[in-house]
Amino acid sequence: MFDSYHWKVLLFTHTGELREPFTPLTNEEENVVDSALDGANSREELVTHESSNIVITREILQCLRYGAWLNDEVINLYLELLKERERSQPNKFLKCQFFNTFFNKKLISGSNGYDFKAVRRWTTQRKLGYSLIECDKIFVPIHKEIHWCLAVVDVKDKKFQYLDSLGGIDIMVLRVLARYLMDEVKDKNAKQIDTSSRKQEVVDNLPLQKKNGWDCGMFMLKYADFYSRGLSLSFKQDDMTYFRRRTAKEILQLRAE
């Protein structure tokens, strides 16, 4: 019997649009993931991502097991891999900026809930090699105590989006990012832009997390993955077990596909 992602591989083989996001793991890849998710020797270092200095130990990778909440290390490394994927195939993927899980915490760390200076050096030309207004989309992970959401600055279509797998709403996040984009463009590009009239959208036609409380981080990563491909969010919660194992595979090979 085929599960949901196997059916999608069959249905979209001819169009190619959705084939890659749902490609099943080979038997060999399944065995590698099973071995890595074995909790024995938890301090063993499985992979090190040199440019970000993120080290994934066997213990850290356990967050990709069924029933676990994703941690900062796995989320941040996966986002790094999405950026590297884009750089290696710029004609295939949208030009994006993937901020890590600490960016929003720094941005809202000021006494008034906003501190541009705290993140000003995150986006220098020397660090990125481009300015944010050259991007199609900017992804910002949002952590709400025990829940992950995603904010998207859609530079190309001039709007701000908030995606919450539990259907939550937080317009303040979008207002902060609207202010940030104005300050960022003024600082890095010496231009004045007005974001006050840009649409601030809580996306409601998105796959929702209805069956448990721990898949929010995986939903967040897949929102970013699919959007960076220019795809609609054509997955559901039943795909999360597959996505967890696929993410483990991609982290172990230090390459997002």
mmCIF file of C-alpha atoms in Angstrom:
data_model
loop_
_atom_site.group_PDB
_atom_site.id
_atom_site.type_symbol
_atom_site.label_atom_id
_atom_site.label_comp_id
_atom_site.label_asym_id
_atom_site.label_seq_id
_atom_site.Cartn_x
_atom_site.Cartn_y
_atom_site.Cartn_z
ATOM 1 C CA MET A 1 0.000 0.000 0.000
ATOM 2 C CA PHE A 2 1.277 3.460 -0.883
ATOM 3 C CA ASP A 3 1.300 6.211 1.727
ATOM 4 C CA SER A 4 0.605 9.847 0.840
ATOM 5 C CA TYR A 5 4.053 10.817 -0.382
ATOM 6 C CA HIS A 6 4.429 7.700 -2.577
ATOM 7 C CA TRP A 7 1.146 8.582 -4.264
ATOM 8 C CA LYS A 8 2.399 12.105 -4.891
ATOM 9 C CA VAL A 9 5.565 10.762 -6.501
ATOM 10 C CA LEU A 10 3.403 8.730 -8.892
ATOM 11 C CA LEU A 11 0.903 11.503 -9.581
ATOM 12 C CA PHE A 12 3.463 14.179 -10.376
ATOM 13 C CA THR A 13 6.161 12.170 -12.153
ATOM 14 C CA HIS A 14 5.189 13.563 -15.549
ATOM 15 C CA THR A 15 4.922 17.213 -14.529
ATOM 16 C CA GLY A 16 7.995 17.087 -12.323
ATOM 17 C CA GLU A 17 6.605 19.865 -10.120
ATOM 18 C CA LEU A 18 6.194 17.802 -6.971
ATOM 19 C CA ARG A 19 8.392 14.812 -7.665
ATOM 20 C CA GLU A 20 11.502 15.981 -5.815
ATOM 21 C CA PRO A 21 9.917 17.100 -2.503
ATOM 22 C CA PHE A 22 8.398 13.631 -2.081
ATOM 23 C CA THR A 23 11.102 11.319 -3.446
ATOM 24 C CA PRO A 24 11.172 8.209 -1.207
ATOM 25 C CA LEU A 25 14.368 7.282 0.576
ATOM 26 C CA THR A 26 16.213 4.283 -0.808
ATOM 27 C CA ASN A 27 16.643 1.210 1.380
ATOM 28 C CA GLU A 28 20.261 2.198 1.960
ATOM 29 C CA GLU A 29 19.244 5.721 2.991
ATOM 30 C CA GLU A 30 16.597 4.339 5.334
ATOM 31 C CA ASN A 31 19.244 2.187 7.011
ATOM 32 C CA VAL A 32 21.601 5.157 7.407
ATOM 33 C CA VAL A 33 18.827 7.223 9.013
ATOM 34 C CA ASP A 34 17.835 4.351 11.311
ATOM 35 C CA SER A 35 21.429 3.990 12.450
ATOM 36 C CA ALA A 36 21.836 7.725 13.082
ATOM 37 C CA LEU A 37 18.589 7.935 15.047
ATOM 38 C CA ASP A 38 19.729 5.132 17.328
ATOM 39 C CA GLY A 39 20.169 6.808 20.704
ATOM 40 C CA ALA A 40 23.302 4.852 21.632
ATOM 41 C CA ASN A 41 26.550 6.823 22.082
ATOM 42 C CA SER A 42 24.610 10.085 22.198
ATOM 43 C CA ARG A 43 27.700 12.339 22.231
ATOM 44 C CA GLU A 44 29.029 11.004 18.960
ATOM 45 C CA GLU A 45 29.466 13.756 16.362
ATOM 46 C CA LEU A 46 27.683 12.750 13.174
ATOM 47 C CA VAL A 47 28.343 15.792 10.974
ATOM 48 C CA THR A 48 29.868 19.254 11.227
ATOM 49 C CA HIS A 49 28.800 22.095 8.966
ATOM 50 C CA GLU A 50 31.991 24.080 8.531
ATOM 51 C CA SER A 51 30.702 27.502 7.456
ATOM 52 C CA SER A 52 28.140 27.767 10.276
ATOM 53 C CA ASN A 53 30.097 25.746 12.878
ATOM 54 C CA ILE A 54 26.961 23.733 13.621
ATOM 55 C CA VAL A 55 27.792 20.307 15.025
ATOM 56 C CA ILE A 56 25.130 17.603 14.933
ATOM 57 C CA THR A 57 25.618 14.870 17.495
ATOM 58 C CA ARG A 58 23.584 11.704 17.699
ATOM 59 C CA GLU A 59 21.730 13.216 20.666
ATOM 60 C CA ILE A 60 20.852 16.411 18.764
ATOM 61 C CA LEU A 61 19.550 14.452 15.772
ATOM 62 C CA GLN A 62 17.087 12.587 18.006
ATOM 63 C CA CYS A 63 14.705 15.544 17.643
ATOM 64 C CA LEU A 64 13.849 14.158 14.201
ATOM 65 C CA ARG A 65 12.382 11.018 15.713
ATOM 66 C CA TYR A 66 8.603 10.725 15.796
ATOM 67 C CA GLY A 67 7.088 12.604 18.726
ATOM 68 C CA ALA A 68 9.988 15.016 19.318
ATOM 69 C CA TRP A 69 10.179 18.810 19.005
ATOM 70 C CA LEU A 70 12.815 20.142 16.619
ATOM 71 C CA ASN A 71 15.768 21.963 18.171
ATOM 72 C CA ASP A 72 17.717 25.050 17.068
ATOM 73 C CA GLU A 73 20.681 23.108 15.709
ATOM 74 C CA VAL A 74 18.645 20.965 13.320
ATOM 75 C CA ILE A 75 16.453 23.864 12.192
ATOM 76 C CA ASN A 76 19.394 26.188 11.605
ATOM 77 C CA LEU A 77 21.482 23.618 9.775
ATOM 78 C CA TYR A 78 18.582 22.708 7.500
ATOM 79 C CA LEU A 79 18.052 26.378 6.651
ATOM 80 C CA GLU A 80 21.773 26.669 5.856
ATOM 81 C CA LEU A 81 21.415 23.701 3.516
ATOM 82 C CA LEU A 82 18.448 25.310 1.763
ATOM 83 C CA LYS A 83 20.595 28.370 1.060
ATOM 84 C CA GLU A 84 23.446 26.224 -0.223
ATOM 85 C CA ARG A 85 20.996 24.362 -2.452
ATOM 86 C CA GLU A 86 19.881 27.662 -3.963
ATOM 87 C CA ARG A 87 23.468 28.812 -4.519
ATOM 88 C CA SER A 88 24.347 25.584 -6.304
ATOM 89 C CA GLN A 89 21.283 25.795 -8.579
ATOM 90 C CA PRO A 90 20.337 29.492 -8.826
ATOM 91 C CA ASN A 91 18.155 28.989 -11.896
ATOM 92 C CA LYS A 92 16.058 26.341 -10.171
ATOM 93 C CA PHE A 93 15.267 27.955 -6.814
ATOM 94 C CA LEU A 94 14.108 31.403 -5.744
ATOM 95 C CA LYS A 95 16.693 33.820 -4.375
ATOM 96 C CA CYS A 96 16.076 33.753 -0.626
ATOM 97 C CA GLN A 97 17.498 34.756 2.708
ATOM 98 C CA PHE A 98 17.057 32.189 5.475
ATOM 99 C CA PHE A 99 17.551 33.793 8.873
ATOM 100 C CA ASN A 100 18.294 31.466 11.767
ATOM 101 C CA THR A 101 16.245 30.933 14.914
ATOM 102 C CA PHE A 102 18.102 33.661 16.826
ATOM 103 C CA PHE A 103 17.415 36.522 14.423
ATOM 104 C CA ASN A 104 13.910 37.415 15.573
ATOM 105 C CA LYS A 105 14.905 37.132 19.234
ATOM 106 C CA LYS A 106 17.634 39.710 18.635
ATOM 107 C CA LEU A 107 15.405 41.953 16.535
ATOM 108 C CA ILE A 108 12.766 42.246 19.276
ATOM 109 C CA SER A 109 15.260 42.448 22.146
ATOM 110 C CA GLY A 110 15.029 46.223 22.561
ATOM 111 C CA SER A 111 13.160 47.940 25.383
ATOM 112 C CA ASN A 112 10.358 48.837 22.971
ATOM 113 C CA GLY A 113 10.295 45.413 21.340
ATOM 114 C CA TYR A 114 12.556 46.445 18.474
ATOM 115 C CA ASP A 115 16.314 46.811 18.061
ATOM 116 C CA PHE A 116 17.668 47.168 14.535
ATOM 117 C CA LYS A 117 21.211 47.699 15.811
ATOM 118 C CA ALA A 118 21.180 44.209 17.334
ATOM 119 C CA VAL A 119 20.920 42.627 13.877
ATOM 120 C CA ARG A 120 22.452 45.325 11.692
ATOM 121 C CA ARG A 121 25.684 43.394 11.080
ATOM 122 C CA TRP A 122 23.886 40.173 10.165
ATOM 123 C CA THR A 123 23.358 41.292 6.575
ATOM 124 C CA THR A 124 26.501 43.066 5.444
ATOM 125 C CA GLN A 125 27.558 42.677 1.822
ATOM 126 C CA ARG A 126 30.681 40.905 3.028
ATOM 127 C CA LYS A 127 28.663 38.266 4.881
ATOM 128 C CA LEU A 128 25.875 37.694 2.375
ATOM 129 C CA GLY A 129 27.247 38.793 -0.961
ATOM 130 C CA TYR A 130 23.915 40.445 -1.762
ATOM 131 C CA SER A 131 21.399 42.854 -0.249
ATOM 132 C CA LEU A 132 18.015 41.758 1.032
ATOM 133 C CA ILE A 133 16.085 43.786 -1.538
ATOM 134 C CA GLU A 134 17.638 41.558 -4.212
ATOM 135 C CA CYS A 135 15.861 38.537 -2.719
ATOM 136 C CA ASP A 136 12.525 37.093 -3.760
ATOM 137 C CA LYS A 137 11.717 35.980 -0.216
ATOM 138 C CA ILE A 138 13.150 36.342 3.285
ATOM 139 C CA PHE A 139 12.348 33.614 5.823
ATOM 140 C CA VAL A 140 12.284 34.301 9.560
ATOM 141 C CA PRO A 141 11.669 31.472 12.074
ATOM 142 C CA ILE A 142 9.448 32.596 14.941
ATOM 143 C CA HIS A 143 9.643 30.777 18.276
ATOM 144 C CA LYS A 144 6.719 31.077 20.663
ATOM 145 C CA GLU A 145 7.821 29.279 23.819
ATOM 146 C CA ILE A 146 7.047 25.704 22.677
ATOM 147 C CA HIS A 147 5.761 26.428 19.179
ATOM 148 C CA TRP A 148 7.441 27.262 15.860
ATOM 149 C CA CYS A 149 5.930 29.552 13.219
ATOM 150 C CA LEU A 150 7.323 31.165 10.078
ATOM 151 C CA ALA A 151 7.294 34.768 8.907
ATOM 152 C CA VAL A 152 7.995 35.547 5.265
ATOM 153 C CA VAL A 153 8.997 38.862 3.768
ATOM 154 C CA ASP A 154 7.903 38.527 0.158
ATOM 155 C CA VAL A 155 10.137 41.173 -1.380
ATOM 156 C CA LYS A 156 9.113 40.467 -4.949
ATOM 157 C CA ASP A 157 5.347 40.657 -4.344
ATOM 158 C CA LYS A 158 5.686 43.339 -1.654
ATOM 159 C CA LYS A 159 3.894 41.641 1.221
ATOM 160 C CA PHE A 160 4.529 40.137 4.637
ATOM 161 C CA GLN A 161 3.197 36.694 5.537
ATOM 162 C CA TYR A 162 2.700 34.791 8.783
ATOM 163 C CA LEU A 163 2.366 31.006 8.679
ATOM 164 C CA ASP A 164 1.294 29.107 11.783
ATOM 165 C CA SER A 165 0.564 25.385 11.542
ATOM 166 C CA LEU A 166 -1.886 25.758 14.443
ATOM 167 C CA GLY A 167 -3.731 28.593 12.725
ATOM 168 C CA GLY A 168 -2.535 31.290 15.121
ATOM 169 C CA ILE A 169 -2.330 35.009 14.377
ATOM 170 C CA ASP A 170 0.427 37.477 15.275
ATOM 171 C CA ILE A 171 0.274 40.689 13.266
ATOM 172 C CA MET A 172 2.908 42.284 15.513
ATOM 173 C CA VAL A 173 5.551 39.995 14.004
ATOM 174 C CA LEU A 174 4.726 41.352 10.557
ATOM 175 C CA ARG A 175 4.727 44.960 11.737
ATOM 176 C CA VAL A 176 8.192 44.498 13.210
ATOM 177 C CA LEU A 177 9.473 42.987 9.962
ATOM 178 C CA ALA A 178 7.936 45.822 7.948
ATOM 179 C CA ARG A 179 9.858 48.288 10.085
ATOM 180 C CA TYR A 180 12.996 46.171 9.822
ATOM 181 C CA LEU A 181 12.870 46.099 6.023
ATOM 182 C CA MET A 182 12.660 49.904 5.875
ATOM 183 C CA ASP A 183 15.624 50.279 8.238
ATOM 184 C CA GLU A 184 17.616 47.600 6.438
ATOM 185 C CA VAL A 185 17.180 49.136 2.997
ATOM 186 C CA LYS A 186 18.010 52.595 4.326
ATOM 187 C CA ASP A 187 21.138 51.281 6.050
ATOM 188 C CA LYS A 188 22.487 48.981 3.326
ATOM 189 C CA ASN A 189 21.150 50.569 0.141
ATOM 190 C CA ALA A 190 20.782 54.238 1.136
ATOM 191 C CA LYS A 191 17.195 54.157 -0.083
ATOM 192 C CA GLN A 192 13.931 55.193 1.519
ATOM 193 C CA ILE A 193 11.073 52.748 1.074
ATOM 194 C CA ASP A 194 7.608 52.825 2.592
ATOM 195 C CA THR A 195 6.305 49.429 3.697
ATOM 196 C CA SER A 196 3.207 50.749 5.466
ATOM 197 C CA SER A 197 0.945 50.030 2.510
ATOM 198 C CA ARG A 198 2.283 46.544 1.846
ATOM 199 C CA LYS A 199 -0.071 43.682 2.581
ATOM 200 C CA GLN A 200 0.332 41.955 5.941
ATOM 201 C CA GLU A 201 -1.182 38.529 5.516
ATOM 202 C CA VAL A 202 -1.902 35.688 7.916
ATOM 203 C CA VAL A 203 -1.876 32.755 5.500
ATOM 204 C CA ASP A 204 -4.922 30.600 6.158
ATOM 205 C CA ASN A 205 -4.968 28.238 3.170
ATOM 206 C CA LEU A 206 -2.005 26.222 4.383
ATOM 207 C CA PRO A 207 -1.400 22.676 5.676
ATOM 208 C CA LEU A 208 -2.313 22.566 9.361
ATOM 209 C CA GLN A 209 -1.058 20.594 12.326
ATOM 210 C CA LYS A 210 -4.142 18.833 13.665
ATOM 211 C CA LYS A 211 -2.945 15.517 15.069
ATOM 212 C CA ASN A 212 -0.241 16.390 17.614
ATOM 213 C CA GLY A 213 1.655 19.207 19.283
ATOM 214 C CA TRP A 214 5.191 18.382 18.198
ATOM 215 C CA ASP A 215 5.289 18.699 14.399
ATOM 216 C CA CYS A 216 5.304 22.525 14.288
ATOM 217 C CA GLY A 217 9.035 22.778 13.584
ATOM 218 C CA MET A 218 8.764 20.364 10.683
ATOM 219 C CA PHE A 219 5.820 22.299 9.269
ATOM 220 C CA MET A 220 7.855 25.499 9.505
ATOM 221 C CA LEU A 221 10.806 24.009 7.621
ATOM 222 C CA LYS A 222 8.569 22.628 4.897
ATOM 223 C CA TYR A 223 6.784 25.947 4.472
ATOM 224 C CA ALA A 224 10.207 27.475 3.792
ATOM 225 C CA ASP A 225 11.341 24.578 1.598
ATOM 226 C CA PHE A 226 8.265 24.627 -0.650
ATOM 227 C CA TYR A 227 8.098 28.424 -0.899
ATOM 228 C CA SER A 228 11.792 28.583 -1.820
ATOM 229 C CA ARG A 229 11.027 26.167 -4.667
ATOM 230 C CA GLY A 230 8.217 28.414 -5.865
ATOM 231 C CA LEU A 231 5.715 25.657 -5.050
ATOM 232 C CA SER A 232 2.350 25.765 -3.349
ATOM 233 C CA LEU A 233 2.144 24.114 0.078
ATOM 234 C CA SER A 234 0.886 20.791 -1.251
ATOM 235 C CA PHE A 235 1.550 18.540 1.736
ATOM 236 C CA LYS A 236 -0.257 17.522 4.911
ATOM 237 C CA GLN A 237 0.437 16.255 8.389
ATOM 238 C CA ASP A 238 0.553 12.643 7.239
ATOM 239 C CA ASP A 239 3.740 13.573 5.352
ATOM 240 C CA MET A 240 5.576 14.703 8.487
ATOM 241 C CA THR A 241 7.049 11.298 9.364
ATOM 242 C CA TYR A 242 8.553 11.115 5.876
ATOM 243 C CA PHE A 243 9.784 14.712 6.078
ATOM 244 C CA ARG A 244 11.481 13.999 9.411
ATOM 245 C CA ARG A 245 13.406 11.098 7.920
ATOM 246 C CA ARG A 246 14.199 12.988 4.733
ATOM 247 C CA THR A 247 15.507 15.924 6.778
ATOM 248 C CA ALA A 248 17.690 13.529 8.768
ATOM 249 C CA LYS A 249 19.070 12.125 5.523
ATOM 250 C CA GLU A 250 19.794 15.578 4.112
ATOM 251 C CA ILE A 251 21.490 16.711 7.309
ATOM 252 C CA LEU A 252 23.666 13.601 7.384
ATOM 253 C CA GLN A 253 24.768 14.198 3.790
ATOM 254 C CA LEU A 254 25.013 17.983 4.385
ATOM 255 C CA ARG A 255 22.975 18.609 1.265
ATOM 256 C CA ALA A 256 19.337 19.548 0.768
ATOM 257 C CA GLU A 257 17.720 18.110 -2.344
#
